[in-house]
Short mmCIF file of C-alpha atoms and ligand atoms in Angstrom, two decimals:
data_model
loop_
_atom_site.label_atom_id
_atom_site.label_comp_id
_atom_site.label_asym_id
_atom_site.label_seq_id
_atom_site.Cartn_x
_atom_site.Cartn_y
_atom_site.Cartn_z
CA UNK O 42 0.00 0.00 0.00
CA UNK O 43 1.27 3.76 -0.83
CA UNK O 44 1.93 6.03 1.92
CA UNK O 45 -0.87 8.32 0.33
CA UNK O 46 -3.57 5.95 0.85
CA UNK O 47 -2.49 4.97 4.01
CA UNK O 48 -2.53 8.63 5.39
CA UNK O 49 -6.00 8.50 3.87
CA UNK O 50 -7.30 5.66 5.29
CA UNK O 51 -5.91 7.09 8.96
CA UNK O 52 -7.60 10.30 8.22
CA UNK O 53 -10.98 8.99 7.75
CA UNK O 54 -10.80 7.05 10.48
CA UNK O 55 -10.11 9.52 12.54
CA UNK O 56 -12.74 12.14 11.26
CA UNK O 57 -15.27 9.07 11.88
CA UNK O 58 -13.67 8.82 15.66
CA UNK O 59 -14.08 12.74 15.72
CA UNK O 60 -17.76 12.26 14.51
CA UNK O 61 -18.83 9.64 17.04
CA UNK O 62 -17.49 11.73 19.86
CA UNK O 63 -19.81 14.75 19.33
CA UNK O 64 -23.59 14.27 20.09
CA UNK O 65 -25.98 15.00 17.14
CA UNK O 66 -28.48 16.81 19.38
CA UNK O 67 -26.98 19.19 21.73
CA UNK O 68 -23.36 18.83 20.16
CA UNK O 69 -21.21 18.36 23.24
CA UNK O 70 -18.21 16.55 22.29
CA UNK O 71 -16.70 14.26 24.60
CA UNK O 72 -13.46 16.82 25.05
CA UNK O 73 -15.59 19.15 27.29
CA UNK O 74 -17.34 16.06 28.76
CA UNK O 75 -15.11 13.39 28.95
CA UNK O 76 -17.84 11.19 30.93
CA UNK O 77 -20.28 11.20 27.95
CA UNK O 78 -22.22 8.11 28.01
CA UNK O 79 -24.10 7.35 23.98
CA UNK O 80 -27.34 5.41 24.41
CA UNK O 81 -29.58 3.90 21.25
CA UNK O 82 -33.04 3.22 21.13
CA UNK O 83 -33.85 0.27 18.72
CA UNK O 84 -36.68 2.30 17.53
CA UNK O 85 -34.19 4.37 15.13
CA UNK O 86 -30.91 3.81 16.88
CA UNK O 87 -30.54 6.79 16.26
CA UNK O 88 -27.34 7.82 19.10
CA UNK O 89 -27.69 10.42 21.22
CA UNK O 90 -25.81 11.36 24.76
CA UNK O 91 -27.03 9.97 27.78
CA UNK O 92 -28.27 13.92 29.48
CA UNK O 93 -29.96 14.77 26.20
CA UNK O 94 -32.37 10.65 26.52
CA UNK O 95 -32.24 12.54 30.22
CA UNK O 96 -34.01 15.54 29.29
CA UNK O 97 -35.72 14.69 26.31
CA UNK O 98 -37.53 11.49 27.08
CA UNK O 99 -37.86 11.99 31.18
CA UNK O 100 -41.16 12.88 30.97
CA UNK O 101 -42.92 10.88 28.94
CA UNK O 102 -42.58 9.12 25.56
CA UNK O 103 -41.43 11.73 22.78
CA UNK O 104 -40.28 12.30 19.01
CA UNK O 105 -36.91 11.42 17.88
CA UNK O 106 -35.04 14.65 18.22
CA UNK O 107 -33.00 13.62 15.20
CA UNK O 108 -33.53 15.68 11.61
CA UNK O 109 -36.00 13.66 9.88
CA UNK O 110 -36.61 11.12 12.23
CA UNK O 111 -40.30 11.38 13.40
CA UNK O 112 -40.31 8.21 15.62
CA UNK O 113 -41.95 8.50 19.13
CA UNK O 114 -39.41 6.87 21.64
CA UNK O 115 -39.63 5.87 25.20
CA UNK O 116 -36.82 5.97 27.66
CA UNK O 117 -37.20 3.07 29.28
CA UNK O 118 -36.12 1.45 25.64
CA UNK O 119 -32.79 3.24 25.38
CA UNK O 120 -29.53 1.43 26.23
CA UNK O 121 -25.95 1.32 25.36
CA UNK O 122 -24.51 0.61 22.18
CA UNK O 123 -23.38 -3.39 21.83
CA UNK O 124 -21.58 -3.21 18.53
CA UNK O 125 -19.72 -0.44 16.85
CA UNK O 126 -21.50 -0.61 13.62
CA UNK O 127 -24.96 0.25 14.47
CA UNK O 128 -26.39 -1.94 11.12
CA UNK O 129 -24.66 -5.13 12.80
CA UNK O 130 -26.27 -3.78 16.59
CA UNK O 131 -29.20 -3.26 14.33
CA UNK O 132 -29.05 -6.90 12.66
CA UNK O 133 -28.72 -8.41 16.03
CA UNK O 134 -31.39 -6.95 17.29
CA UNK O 135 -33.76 -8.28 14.72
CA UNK O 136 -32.31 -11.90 14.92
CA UNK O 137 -33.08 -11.96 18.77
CA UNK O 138 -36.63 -11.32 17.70
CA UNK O 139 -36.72 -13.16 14.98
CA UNK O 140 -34.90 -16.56 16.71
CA UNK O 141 -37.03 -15.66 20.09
CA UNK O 142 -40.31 -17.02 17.64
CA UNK O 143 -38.93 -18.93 15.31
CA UNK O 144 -37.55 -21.53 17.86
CA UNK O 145 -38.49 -24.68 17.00
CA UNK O 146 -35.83 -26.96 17.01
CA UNK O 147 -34.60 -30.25 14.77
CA UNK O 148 -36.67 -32.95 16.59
CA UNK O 149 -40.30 -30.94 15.49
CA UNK O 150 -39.53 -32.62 12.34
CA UNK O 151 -39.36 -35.78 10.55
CA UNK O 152 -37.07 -35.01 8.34
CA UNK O 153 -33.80 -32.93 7.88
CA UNK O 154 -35.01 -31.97 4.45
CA UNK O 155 -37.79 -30.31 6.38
CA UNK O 156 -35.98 -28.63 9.11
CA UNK O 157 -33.64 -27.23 6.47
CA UNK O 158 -36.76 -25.52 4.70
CA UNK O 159 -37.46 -24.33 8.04
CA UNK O 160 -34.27 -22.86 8.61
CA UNK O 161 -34.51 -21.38 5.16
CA UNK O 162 -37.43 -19.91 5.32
CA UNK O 163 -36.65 -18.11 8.51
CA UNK O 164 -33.48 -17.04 7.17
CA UNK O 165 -35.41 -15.43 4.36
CA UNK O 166 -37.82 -13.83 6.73
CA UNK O 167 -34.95 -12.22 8.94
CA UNK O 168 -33.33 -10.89 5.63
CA UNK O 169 -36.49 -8.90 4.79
CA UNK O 170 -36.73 -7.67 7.97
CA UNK O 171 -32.91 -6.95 8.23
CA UNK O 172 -32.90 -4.81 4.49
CA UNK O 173 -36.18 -3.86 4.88
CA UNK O 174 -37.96 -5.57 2.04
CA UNK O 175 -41.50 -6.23 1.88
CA UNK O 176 -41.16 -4.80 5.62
CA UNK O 177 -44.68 -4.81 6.60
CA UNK O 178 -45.55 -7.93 5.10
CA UNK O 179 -42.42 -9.61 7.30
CA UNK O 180 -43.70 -8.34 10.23
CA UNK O 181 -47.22 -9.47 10.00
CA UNK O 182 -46.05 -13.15 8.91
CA UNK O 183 -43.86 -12.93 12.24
CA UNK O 184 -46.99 -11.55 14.66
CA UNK O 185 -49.14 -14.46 12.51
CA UNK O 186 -46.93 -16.87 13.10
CA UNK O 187 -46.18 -15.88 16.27
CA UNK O 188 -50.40 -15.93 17.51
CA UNK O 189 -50.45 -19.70 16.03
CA UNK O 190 -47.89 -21.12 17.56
CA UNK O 191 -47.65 -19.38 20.95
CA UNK O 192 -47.58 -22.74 22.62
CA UNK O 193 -45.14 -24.69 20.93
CA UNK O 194 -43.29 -21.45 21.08
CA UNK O 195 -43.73 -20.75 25.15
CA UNK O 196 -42.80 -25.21 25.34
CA UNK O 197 -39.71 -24.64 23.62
CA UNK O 198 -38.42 -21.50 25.51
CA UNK O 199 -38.42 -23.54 28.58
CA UNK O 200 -36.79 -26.57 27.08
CA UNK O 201 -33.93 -24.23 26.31
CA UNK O 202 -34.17 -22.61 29.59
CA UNK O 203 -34.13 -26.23 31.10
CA UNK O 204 -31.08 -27.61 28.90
CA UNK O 205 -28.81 -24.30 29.82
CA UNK O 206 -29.81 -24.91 33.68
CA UNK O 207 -28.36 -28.43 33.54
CA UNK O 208 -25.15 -27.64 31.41
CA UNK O 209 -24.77 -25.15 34.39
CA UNK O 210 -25.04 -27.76 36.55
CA UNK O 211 -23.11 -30.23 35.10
CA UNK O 212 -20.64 -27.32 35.17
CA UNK O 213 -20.40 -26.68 38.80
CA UNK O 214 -20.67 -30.71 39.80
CA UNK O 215 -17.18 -30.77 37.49
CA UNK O 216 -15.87 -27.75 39.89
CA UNK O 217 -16.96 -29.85 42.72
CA UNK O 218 -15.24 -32.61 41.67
CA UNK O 219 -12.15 -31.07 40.81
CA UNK O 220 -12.03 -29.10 43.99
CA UNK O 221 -12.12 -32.52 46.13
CA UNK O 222 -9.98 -34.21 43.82
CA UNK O 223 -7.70 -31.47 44.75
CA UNK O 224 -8.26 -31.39 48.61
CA UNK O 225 -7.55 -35.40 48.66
CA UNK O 226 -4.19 -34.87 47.03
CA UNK O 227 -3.26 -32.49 49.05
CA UNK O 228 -4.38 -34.59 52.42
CA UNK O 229 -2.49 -37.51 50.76
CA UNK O 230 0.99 -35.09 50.43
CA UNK O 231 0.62 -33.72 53.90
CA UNK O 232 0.13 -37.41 55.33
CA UNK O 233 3.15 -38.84 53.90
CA UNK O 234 4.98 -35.90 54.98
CA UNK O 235 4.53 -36.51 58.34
CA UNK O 236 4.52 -40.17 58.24
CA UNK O 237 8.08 -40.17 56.77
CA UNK O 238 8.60 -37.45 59.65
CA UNK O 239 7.83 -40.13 62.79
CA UNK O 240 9.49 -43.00 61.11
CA UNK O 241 12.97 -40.93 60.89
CA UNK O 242 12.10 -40.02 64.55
CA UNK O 243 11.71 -43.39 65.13
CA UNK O 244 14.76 -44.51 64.19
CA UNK O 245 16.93 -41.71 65.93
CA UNK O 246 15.24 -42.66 69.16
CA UNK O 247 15.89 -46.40 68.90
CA UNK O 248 19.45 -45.77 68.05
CA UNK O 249 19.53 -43.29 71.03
CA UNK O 250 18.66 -45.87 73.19
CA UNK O 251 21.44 -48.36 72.08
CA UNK O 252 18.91 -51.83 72.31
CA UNK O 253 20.06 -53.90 69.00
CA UNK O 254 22.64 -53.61 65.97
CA UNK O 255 22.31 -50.24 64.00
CA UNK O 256 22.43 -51.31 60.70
CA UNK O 257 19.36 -54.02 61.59
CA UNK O 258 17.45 -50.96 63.07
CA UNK O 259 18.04 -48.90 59.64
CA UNK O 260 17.15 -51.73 57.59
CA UNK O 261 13.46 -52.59 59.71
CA UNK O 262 12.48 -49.03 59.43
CA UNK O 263 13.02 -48.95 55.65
CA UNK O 264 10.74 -51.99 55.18
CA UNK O 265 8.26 -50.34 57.05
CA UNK O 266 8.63 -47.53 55.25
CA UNK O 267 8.19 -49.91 51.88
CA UNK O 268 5.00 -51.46 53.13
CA UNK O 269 2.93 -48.59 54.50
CA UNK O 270 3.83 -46.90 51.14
CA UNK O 271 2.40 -49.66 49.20
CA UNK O 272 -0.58 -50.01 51.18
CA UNK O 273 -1.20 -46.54 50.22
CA UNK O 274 -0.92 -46.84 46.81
CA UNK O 275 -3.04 -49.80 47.03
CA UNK O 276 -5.58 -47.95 48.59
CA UNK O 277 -5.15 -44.94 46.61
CA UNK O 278 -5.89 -47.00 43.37
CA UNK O 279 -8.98 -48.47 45.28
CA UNK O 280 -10.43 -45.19 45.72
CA UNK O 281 -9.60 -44.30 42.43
CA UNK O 282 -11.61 -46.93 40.89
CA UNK O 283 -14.51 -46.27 43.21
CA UNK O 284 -14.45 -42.47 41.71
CA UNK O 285 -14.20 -43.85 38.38
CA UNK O 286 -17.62 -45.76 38.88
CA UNK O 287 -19.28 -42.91 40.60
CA UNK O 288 -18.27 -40.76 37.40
CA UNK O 289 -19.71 -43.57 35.41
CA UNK O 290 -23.12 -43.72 37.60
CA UNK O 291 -23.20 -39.91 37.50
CA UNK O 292 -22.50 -39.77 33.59
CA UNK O 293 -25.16 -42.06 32.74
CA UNK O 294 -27.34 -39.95 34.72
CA UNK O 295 -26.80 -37.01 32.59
CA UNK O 296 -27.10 -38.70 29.41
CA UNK O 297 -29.03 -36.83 26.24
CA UNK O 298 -32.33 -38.72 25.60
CA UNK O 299 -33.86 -39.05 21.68
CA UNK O 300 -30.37 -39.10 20.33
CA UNK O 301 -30.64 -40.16 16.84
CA UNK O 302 -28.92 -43.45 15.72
CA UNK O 303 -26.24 -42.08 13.41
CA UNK O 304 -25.80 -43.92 10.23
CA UNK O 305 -22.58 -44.46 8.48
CA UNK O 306 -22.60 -42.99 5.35
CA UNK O 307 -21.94 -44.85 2.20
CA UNK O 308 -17.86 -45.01 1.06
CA UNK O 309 -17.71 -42.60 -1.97
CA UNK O 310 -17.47 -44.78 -5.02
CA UNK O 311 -15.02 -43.79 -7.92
CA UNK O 312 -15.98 -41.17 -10.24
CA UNK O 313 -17.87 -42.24 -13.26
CA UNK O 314 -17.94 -40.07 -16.08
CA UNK O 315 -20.60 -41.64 -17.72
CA UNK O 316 -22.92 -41.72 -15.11
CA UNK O 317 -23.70 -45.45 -14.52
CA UNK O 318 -23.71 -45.50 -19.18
CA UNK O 319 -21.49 -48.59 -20.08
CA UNK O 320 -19.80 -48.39 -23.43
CA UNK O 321 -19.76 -51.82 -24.18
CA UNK O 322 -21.26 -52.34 -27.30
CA UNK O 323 -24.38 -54.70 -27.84
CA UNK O 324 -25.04 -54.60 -31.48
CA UNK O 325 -21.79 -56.19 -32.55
CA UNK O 326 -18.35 -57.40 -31.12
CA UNK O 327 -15.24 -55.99 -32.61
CA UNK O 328 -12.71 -58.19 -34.17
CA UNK O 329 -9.10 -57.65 -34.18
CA UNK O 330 -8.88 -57.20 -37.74
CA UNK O 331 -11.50 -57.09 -41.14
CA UNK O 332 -10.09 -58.16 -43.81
CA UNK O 333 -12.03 -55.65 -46.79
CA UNK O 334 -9.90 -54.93 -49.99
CA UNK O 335 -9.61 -51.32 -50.25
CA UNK O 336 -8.40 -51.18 -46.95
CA UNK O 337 -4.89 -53.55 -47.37
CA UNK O 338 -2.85 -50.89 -48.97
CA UNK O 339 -3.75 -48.50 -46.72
CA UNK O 340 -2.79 -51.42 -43.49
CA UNK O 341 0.09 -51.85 -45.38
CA UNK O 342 1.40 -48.10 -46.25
CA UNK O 343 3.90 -47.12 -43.00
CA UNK O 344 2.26 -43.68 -43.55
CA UNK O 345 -0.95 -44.73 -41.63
CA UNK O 346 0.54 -46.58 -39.16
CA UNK O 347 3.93 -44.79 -37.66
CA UNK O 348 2.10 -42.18 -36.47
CA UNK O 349 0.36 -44.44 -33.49
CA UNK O 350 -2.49 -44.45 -35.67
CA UNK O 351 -4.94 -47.74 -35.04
CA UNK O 352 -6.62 -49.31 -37.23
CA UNK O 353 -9.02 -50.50 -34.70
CA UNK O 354 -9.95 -47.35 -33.27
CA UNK O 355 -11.18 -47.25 -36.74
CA UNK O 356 -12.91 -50.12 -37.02
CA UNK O 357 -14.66 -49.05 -33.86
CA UNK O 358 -16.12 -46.18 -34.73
CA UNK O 359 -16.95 -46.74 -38.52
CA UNK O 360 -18.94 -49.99 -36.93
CA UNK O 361 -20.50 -47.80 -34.21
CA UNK O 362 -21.38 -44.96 -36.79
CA UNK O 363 -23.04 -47.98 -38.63
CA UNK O 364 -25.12 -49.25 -36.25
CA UNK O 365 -26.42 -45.79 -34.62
CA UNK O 366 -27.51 -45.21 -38.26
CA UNK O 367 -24.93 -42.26 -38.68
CA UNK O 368 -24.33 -41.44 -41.93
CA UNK O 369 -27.66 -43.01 -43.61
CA UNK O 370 -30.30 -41.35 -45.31
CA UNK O 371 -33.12 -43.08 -46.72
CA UNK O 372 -33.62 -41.36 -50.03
CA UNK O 373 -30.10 -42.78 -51.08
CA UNK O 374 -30.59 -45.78 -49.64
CA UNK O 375 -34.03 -46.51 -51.72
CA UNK O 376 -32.04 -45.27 -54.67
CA UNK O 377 -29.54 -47.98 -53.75
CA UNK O 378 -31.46 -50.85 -53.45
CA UNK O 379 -33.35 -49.94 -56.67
CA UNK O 380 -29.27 -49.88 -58.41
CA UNK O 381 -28.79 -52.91 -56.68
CA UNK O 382 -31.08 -55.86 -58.71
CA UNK O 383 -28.56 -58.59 -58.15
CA UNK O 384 -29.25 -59.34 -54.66
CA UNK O 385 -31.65 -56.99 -52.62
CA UNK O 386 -31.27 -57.94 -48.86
CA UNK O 387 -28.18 -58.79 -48.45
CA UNK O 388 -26.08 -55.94 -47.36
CA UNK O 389 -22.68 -56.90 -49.00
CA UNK O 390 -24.43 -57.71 -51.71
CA UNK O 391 -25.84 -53.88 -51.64
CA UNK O 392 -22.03 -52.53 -50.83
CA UNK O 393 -20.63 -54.46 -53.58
CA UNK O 394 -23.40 -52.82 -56.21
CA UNK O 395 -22.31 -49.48 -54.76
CA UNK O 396 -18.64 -49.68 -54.52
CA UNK O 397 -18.83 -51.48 -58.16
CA UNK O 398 -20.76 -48.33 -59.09
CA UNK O 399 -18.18 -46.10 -57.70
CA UNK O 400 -20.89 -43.85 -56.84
CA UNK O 401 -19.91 -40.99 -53.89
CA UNK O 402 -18.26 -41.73 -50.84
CA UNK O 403 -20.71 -40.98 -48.50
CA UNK O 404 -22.60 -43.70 -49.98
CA UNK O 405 -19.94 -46.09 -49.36
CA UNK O 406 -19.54 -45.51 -45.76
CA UNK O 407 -23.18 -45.49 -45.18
CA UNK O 408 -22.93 -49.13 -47.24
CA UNK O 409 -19.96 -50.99 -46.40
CA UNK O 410 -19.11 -49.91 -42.76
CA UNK O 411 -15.17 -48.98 -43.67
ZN1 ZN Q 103 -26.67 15.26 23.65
ZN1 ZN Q 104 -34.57 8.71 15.27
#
């Protein structure tokens, strides 16, 4: 980027900062009252300070004081600004609505396909409303469907409710858990501490007194030592398990009913060009090689063949042409089985007339397939 258009960009931004600081309606700028609060009303959201909702609206509801703006606005409805970009405060505002009556949720209906339409149609709804298109209409389909379904509506505000009051819970029985996992730990530490503590004691005082060899006193105290540690660990690892199986009881507890059984899809198959069309053909099989006369030199001339040129691929498709009836026209082929008197029927017999009769060559490969 040049320096120019940076300087520009900065510039703007800051007239816009300049321009948000300054209150449309009584023009105090936040420099000679740095405490300025800007409230919206999602009447207009049209921005104004905080004193001037104060004064305007304090007794009562009353007209936008905004150029142009006739709306009548209550106080109680102002509040601060969420967003930045009062479209996207704007946008939000009108999806809370919108989502607030158009809850229902995926298990309402039997099918996805049908949920998706939902969901579509909604979305299309909250567009309208959002750029303002066939506003009115929007609206009323939103206060219809809103008086037709209050029920189902009011049922599935309180499911919601209900599901974020047990993630909550779940939540804080996790803390819980944590928190005495913690606490036991810590009891564990502080008991080994002062276990190791008395059995040093122990020791000193036995050697203090003198009764038995020193090095036999060392050694008993380390074995006790040994065993009391792995009793604990043994324990440890029983109480361990027992939490495991309390997690497990509470777990199943708070298992999600009506979960659908989820159905593996289908491994992608390879990509078919043809769509599921084979290309085998089922009028005629190819041979390797057709043995006509007018074709040897040309099998035999390097020219035709050097080139990677096959004769097959030829065959192929002059037989395919054939049979698709490429290439035949029934005027010429009445006129050709008129020329042909020695043998009508037989198609060789035909081919042989024509190629005899060195009519055109279109006529030939309409006849004799190469
Ligand atoms: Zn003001
Ligand atoms: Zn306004």
């Amino acid at each position: 980027m040049s320096r120019v258009a940076q300087r520009g960009g900065a510039s703007s931004a800051n007239r816009a900062g300049d321009g948000e600081d300054i209150c449309p309606v009584c023009k105090t700028s936040r420099y000679l009252n740095p405490n300025m609060r800007f409230l919206v009303n999602p009447e207009c959201y049209h921005k104004m300070c905080e004193s001037c909702v104060d004064r305007i609206f304090s007794h009562g509801p009353a007209q936008c004081p905004v150029a142009g703006c006739r709306r009548t606005l209550r106080k109680n409805k102002f509040r601060k600004q969420t967003f930045e970009d009062i479209q996207v405060e704007r946008e939000v505002d009108i999806r809370r609505r919108v989502a607030d009556v158009f809850n229902r949720r995926e298990e309402d209906f039997d099918t996805l396909l049908d949920y998706n339409n939902y969901l579509n149609d909604v979305e299309d709804l909250t567009f309208n409303l959002i750029y303002k298109i066939d506003l009115e209409e929007s609206e009323k389909k939103l206060e219809s469907y809103r008086l037709d379904n209050e029920q189902s509506i009011s049922q599935n505000k309180a499911l919601a409710s209900q599901e974020s009051q047990s993630a909550e819970m779940r939540k804080m029985m996790e803390q819980e858990q944590a928190k005495l996992r913690r606490e036991a730990a810590r009891r564990e530490e502080e008991q080994l501490r002062r276990e190791r503590e008395e059995g040093r004691q122990e020791v000193i005082n036995k050697l203090a007194a003198g009764d038995g060899d020193a090095s036999k006193i060392a050694r008993e105290s380390h074995s006790i030592v040994l065993k009391k540690s792995s009793a604990r660990r043994a324990a440890l690892e029983r109480q361990q398990q027992l939490t495991n199986e309390s997690n497990g009881a509470t777990k199943t507890n708070f298992s999600i009913k009506g979960l659908k059984q989820k159905v593996e899809p289908e491994p992608e198959k390879p990509y078919d060009p043809f769509g599921g069309l084979s290309d085998a053909r089922d009028s005629y099989v190819l041979q390797d090689d057709y043995d006509v006369d007018w074709l040897r030199s040309f099998k035999q001339d390097p020219r035709h063949n050097v080139g990677g040129y096959d004769f097959k691929e030829f065959y192929d498709r002059a037989l395919c042409d054939a049979f698709s009836g490429l290439g035949v026209f029934i005027e010429d082929e009445m006129a050709g089985k008129e020329l042909s008197s020695i043998a009508p029927g037989s198609v060789t017999a035909a081919a042989q007339a024509v190629t005899e009769g060195n009519t055109n060559e279109a006529k030939i490969i309409a006849e004799d397939v190469f």
